[in-house]
Amino acid sequence: MSDRIPCINPRCRRTAARDKFPDSKEIICGKCFRALPLAFRQEHRHCWREINKWEKRILRAADPLKAQRMRAICNRWDERLNAGWVEMRKAIMQPEKPVGLDSFLEEMRL
Ligand SMILES: [Zn+2]
């Protein structure tokens, strides 16, 4: 396994250090991320904000039942983040074909 993780844009040669992203198979570099439509970036940041918020709450939760319920919510945000990642990759692979992000967000509405 390489110690560098490639950017999801095959036309981009950038990589990231594996030790910074131990759980990731791929990353998106800052340059490619900024090139994406704003809606993708907002969705991505929004999911991360929610995941971080719930992770913190779970750590602080004294009641294991509550923690379990919060974990389920957090997992849904995680799934939504991953689904968004797939859409971002599609948008990067086929830049000439605009991806219907609106309908995608509609489907994923929590
Ligand atoms: Zn890139």
PDB file of C-alpha atoms and ligand atoms in Angstrom:
ATOM      1  CA  MET A   1       0.000   0.000   0.000  1.00  0.00           C
ATOM      2  CA  SER A   2       1.322   3.398  -0.980  1.00  0.00           C
ATOM      3  CA  ASP A   3       1.935   6.032   1.671  1.00  0.00           C
ATOM      4  CA  ARG A   4       0.137   8.568  -0.557  1.00  0.00           C
ATOM      5  CA  ILE A   5      -3.609   8.712  -1.327  1.00  0.00           C
ATOM      6  CA  PRO A   6      -4.545   9.998  -4.800  1.00  0.00           C
ATOM      7  CA  CYS A   7      -7.037  12.782  -5.530  1.00  0.00           C
ATOM      8  CA  ILE A   8     -10.340  11.431  -6.950  1.00  0.00           C
ATOM      9  CA  ASN A   9      -9.762  13.496 -10.089  1.00  0.00           C
ATOM     10  CA  PRO A  10      -7.798  11.189 -12.433  1.00  0.00           C
ATOM     11  CA  ARG A  11      -6.531  14.236 -14.308  1.00  0.00           C
ATOM     12  CA  CYS A  12      -5.111  15.653 -11.097  1.00  0.00           C
ATOM     13  CA  ARG A  13      -1.722  14.412  -9.898  1.00  0.00           C
ATOM     14  CA  ARG A  14      -2.086  15.569  -6.311  1.00  0.00           C
ATOM     15  CA  THR A  15      -1.935  13.155  -3.388  1.00  0.00           C
ATOM     16  CA  ALA A  16      -2.301  13.344   0.376  1.00  0.00           C
ATOM     17  CA  ALA A  17      -0.273  11.653   3.111  1.00  0.00           C
ATOM     18  CA  ARG A  18      -1.879   8.399   4.233  1.00  0.00           C
ATOM     19  CA  ASP A  19      -1.195   9.063   7.916  1.00  0.00           C
ATOM     20  CA  LYS A  20      -3.454  12.133   7.694  1.00  0.00           C
ATOM     21  CA  PHE A  21      -6.372  10.084   6.282  1.00  0.00           C
ATOM     22  CA  PRO A  22      -5.915   6.560   7.659  1.00  0.00           C
ATOM     23  CA  ASP A  23      -9.473   5.477   6.757  1.00  0.00           C
ATOM     24  CA  SER A  24      -9.651   6.912   3.245  1.00  0.00           C
ATOM     25  CA  LYS A  25      -9.077   5.183  -0.080  1.00  0.00           C
ATOM     26  CA  GLU A  26      -9.176   8.484  -1.900  1.00  0.00           C
ATOM     27  CA  ILE A  27      -9.226  12.186  -1.173  1.00  0.00           C
ATOM     28  CA  ILE A  28     -10.219  15.309  -3.012  1.00  0.00           C
ATOM     29  CA  CYS A  29      -7.525  17.956  -3.094  1.00  0.00           C
ATOM     30  CA  GLY A  30      -8.312  21.573  -2.287  1.00  0.00           C
ATOM     31  CA  LYS A  31      -7.966  22.673  -5.874  1.00  0.00           C
ATOM     32  CA  CYS A  32     -10.438  20.109  -7.264  1.00  0.00           C
ATOM     33  CA  PHE A  33     -12.808  20.709  -4.351  1.00  0.00           C
ATOM     34  CA  ARG A  34     -12.902  24.445  -5.042  1.00  0.00           C
ATOM     35  CA  ALA A  35     -13.579  23.710  -8.732  1.00  0.00           C
ATOM     36  CA  LEU A  36     -16.814  21.870  -7.841  1.00  0.00           C
ATOM     37  CA  PRO A  37     -20.184  23.625  -7.922  1.00  0.00           C
ATOM     38  CA  LEU A  38     -20.953  25.415  -4.670  1.00  0.00           C
ATOM     39  CA  ALA A  39     -23.896  23.108  -3.884  1.00  0.00           C
ATOM     40  CA  PHE A  40     -21.562  20.091  -3.668  1.00  0.00           C
ATOM     41  CA  ARG A  41     -19.157  21.902  -1.384  1.00  0.00           C
ATOM     42  CA  GLN A  42     -21.930  23.145   0.895  1.00  0.00           C
ATOM     43  CA  GLU A  43     -23.446  19.670   1.100  1.00  0.00           C
ATOM     44  CA  HIS A  44     -20.049  18.132   1.894  1.00  0.00           C
ATOM     45  CA  ARG A  45     -19.237  20.690   4.612  1.00  0.00           C
ATOM     46  CA  HIS A  46     -22.744  20.447   6.030  1.00  0.00           C
ATOM     47  CA  CYS A  47     -22.464  16.654   6.433  1.00  0.00           C
ATOM     48  CA  TRP A  48     -19.050  16.950   8.083  1.00  0.00           C
ATOM     49  CA  ARG A  49     -20.321  19.586  10.491  1.00  0.00           C
ATOM     50  CA  GLU A  50     -23.231  17.364  11.501  1.00  0.00           C
ATOM     51  CA  ILE A  51     -21.011  14.273  11.879  1.00  0.00           C
ATOM     52  CA  ASN A  52     -18.531  16.160  14.068  1.00  0.00           C
ATOM     53  CA  LYS A  53     -21.360  17.591  16.147  1.00  0.00           C
ATOM     54  CA  TRP A  54     -22.932  14.164  16.736  1.00  0.00           C
ATOM     55  CA  GLU A  55     -19.559  12.491  17.407  1.00  0.00           C
ATOM     56  CA  LYS A  56     -18.931  15.018  20.178  1.00  0.00           C
ATOM     57  CA  ARG A  57     -22.404  14.525  21.627  1.00  0.00           C
ATOM     58  CA  ILE A  58     -21.985  10.749  21.585  1.00  0.00           C
ATOM     59  CA  LEU A  59     -18.692  11.042  23.459  1.00  0.00           C
ATOM     60  CA  ARG A  60     -20.355  13.212  26.098  1.00  0.00           C
ATOM     61  CA  ALA A  61     -23.518  11.106  26.402  1.00  0.00           C
ATOM     62  CA  ALA A  62     -23.884   9.492  29.823  1.00  0.00           C
ATOM     63  CA  ASP A  63     -26.916   7.421  28.824  1.00  0.00           C
ATOM     64  CA  PRO A  64     -25.909   4.481  26.582  1.00  0.00           C
ATOM     65  CA  LEU A  65     -29.399   4.292  25.050  1.00  0.00           C
ATOM     66  CA  LYS A  66     -29.229   7.933  24.072  1.00  0.00           C
ATOM     67  CA  ALA A  67     -25.736   7.400  22.715  1.00  0.00           C
ATOM     68  CA  GLN A  68     -27.042   4.530  20.594  1.00  0.00           C
ATOM     69  CA  ARG A  69     -29.807   6.699  19.137  1.00  0.00           C
ATOM     70  CA  MET A  70     -27.340   9.482  18.406  1.00  0.00           C
ATOM     71  CA  ARG A  71     -25.014   6.972  16.771  1.00  0.00           C
ATOM     72  CA  ALA A  72     -27.836   6.029  14.393  1.00  0.00           C
ATOM     73  CA  ILE A  73     -28.332   9.695  13.455  1.00  0.00           C
ATOM     74  CA  CYS A  74     -24.596  10.126  12.991  1.00  0.00           C
ATOM     75  CA  ASN A  75     -24.488   7.049  10.738  1.00  0.00           C
ATOM     76  CA  ARG A  76     -27.177   8.546   8.525  1.00  0.00           C
ATOM     77  CA  TRP A  77     -25.089  11.687   8.091  1.00  0.00           C
ATOM     78  CA  ASP A  78     -22.131   9.462   7.311  1.00  0.00           C
ATOM     79  CA  GLU A  79     -24.147   7.665   4.625  1.00  0.00           C
ATOM     80  CA  ARG A  80     -25.275  10.976   3.210  1.00  0.00           C
ATOM     81  CA  LEU A  81     -21.662  12.173   3.146  1.00  0.00           C
ATOM     82  CA  ASN A  82     -20.609   9.026   1.261  1.00  0.00           C
ATOM     83  CA  ALA A  83     -23.483   9.380  -1.212  1.00  0.00           C
ATOM     84  CA  GLY A  84     -22.415  12.978  -1.796  1.00  0.00           C
ATOM     85  CA  TRP A  85     -18.871  11.775  -2.352  1.00  0.00           C
ATOM     86  CA  VAL A  86     -20.094   9.427  -5.107  1.00  0.00           C
ATOM     87  CA  GLU A  87     -21.918  12.353  -6.747  1.00  0.00           C
ATOM     88  CA  MET A  88     -18.825  14.552  -6.498  1.00  0.00           C
ATOM     89  CA  ARG A  89     -16.761  11.826  -8.150  1.00  0.00           C
ATOM     90  CA  LYS A  90     -19.342  11.536 -10.951  1.00  0.00           C
ATOM     91  CA  ALA A  91     -19.280  15.291 -11.472  1.00  0.00           C
ATOM     92  CA  ILE A  92     -15.484  15.200 -11.712  1.00  0.00           C
ATOM     93  CA  MET A  93     -15.407  12.208 -14.063  1.00  0.00           C
ATOM     94  CA  GLN A  94     -17.991  13.701 -16.438  1.00  0.00           C
ATOM     95  CA  PRO A  95     -17.612  17.460 -16.172  1.00  0.00           C
ATOM     96  CA  GLU A  96     -19.574  17.956 -19.414  1.00  0.00           C
ATOM     97  CA  LYS A  97     -22.649  16.251 -17.895  1.00  0.00           C
ATOM     98  CA  PRO A  98     -24.134  18.313 -15.099  1.00  0.00           C
ATOM     99  CA  VAL A  99     -25.256  16.023 -12.280  1.00  0.00           C
ATOM    100  CA  GLY A 100     -28.749  16.603 -10.949  1.00  0.00           C
ATOM    101  CA  LEU A 101     -27.711  17.595  -7.459  1.00  0.00           C
ATOM    102  CA  ASP A 102     -31.114  19.055  -6.685  1.00  0.00           C
ATOM    103  CA  SER A 103     -32.910  15.757  -7.214  1.00  0.00           C
ATOM    104  CA  PHE A 104     -30.131  13.970  -5.365  1.00  0.00           C
ATOM    105  CA  LEU A 105     -30.547  16.242  -2.337  1.00  0.00           C
ATOM    106  CA  GLU A 106     -34.274  15.726  -2.556  1.00  0.00           C
ATOM    107  CA  GLU A 107     -33.790  11.955  -2.268  1.00  0.00           C
ATOM    108  CA  MET A 108     -31.360  12.251   0.611  1.00  0.00           C
ATOM    109  CA  ARG A 109     -33.436  14.683   2.642  1.00  0.00           C
ATOM    110  CA  LEU A 110     -33.280  13.496   6.238  1.00  0.00           C
TER     111      LEU A 110
HETATM  112 ZN    ZN B   1      -7.160  17.206  -7.293  1.00  0.00          ZN
END
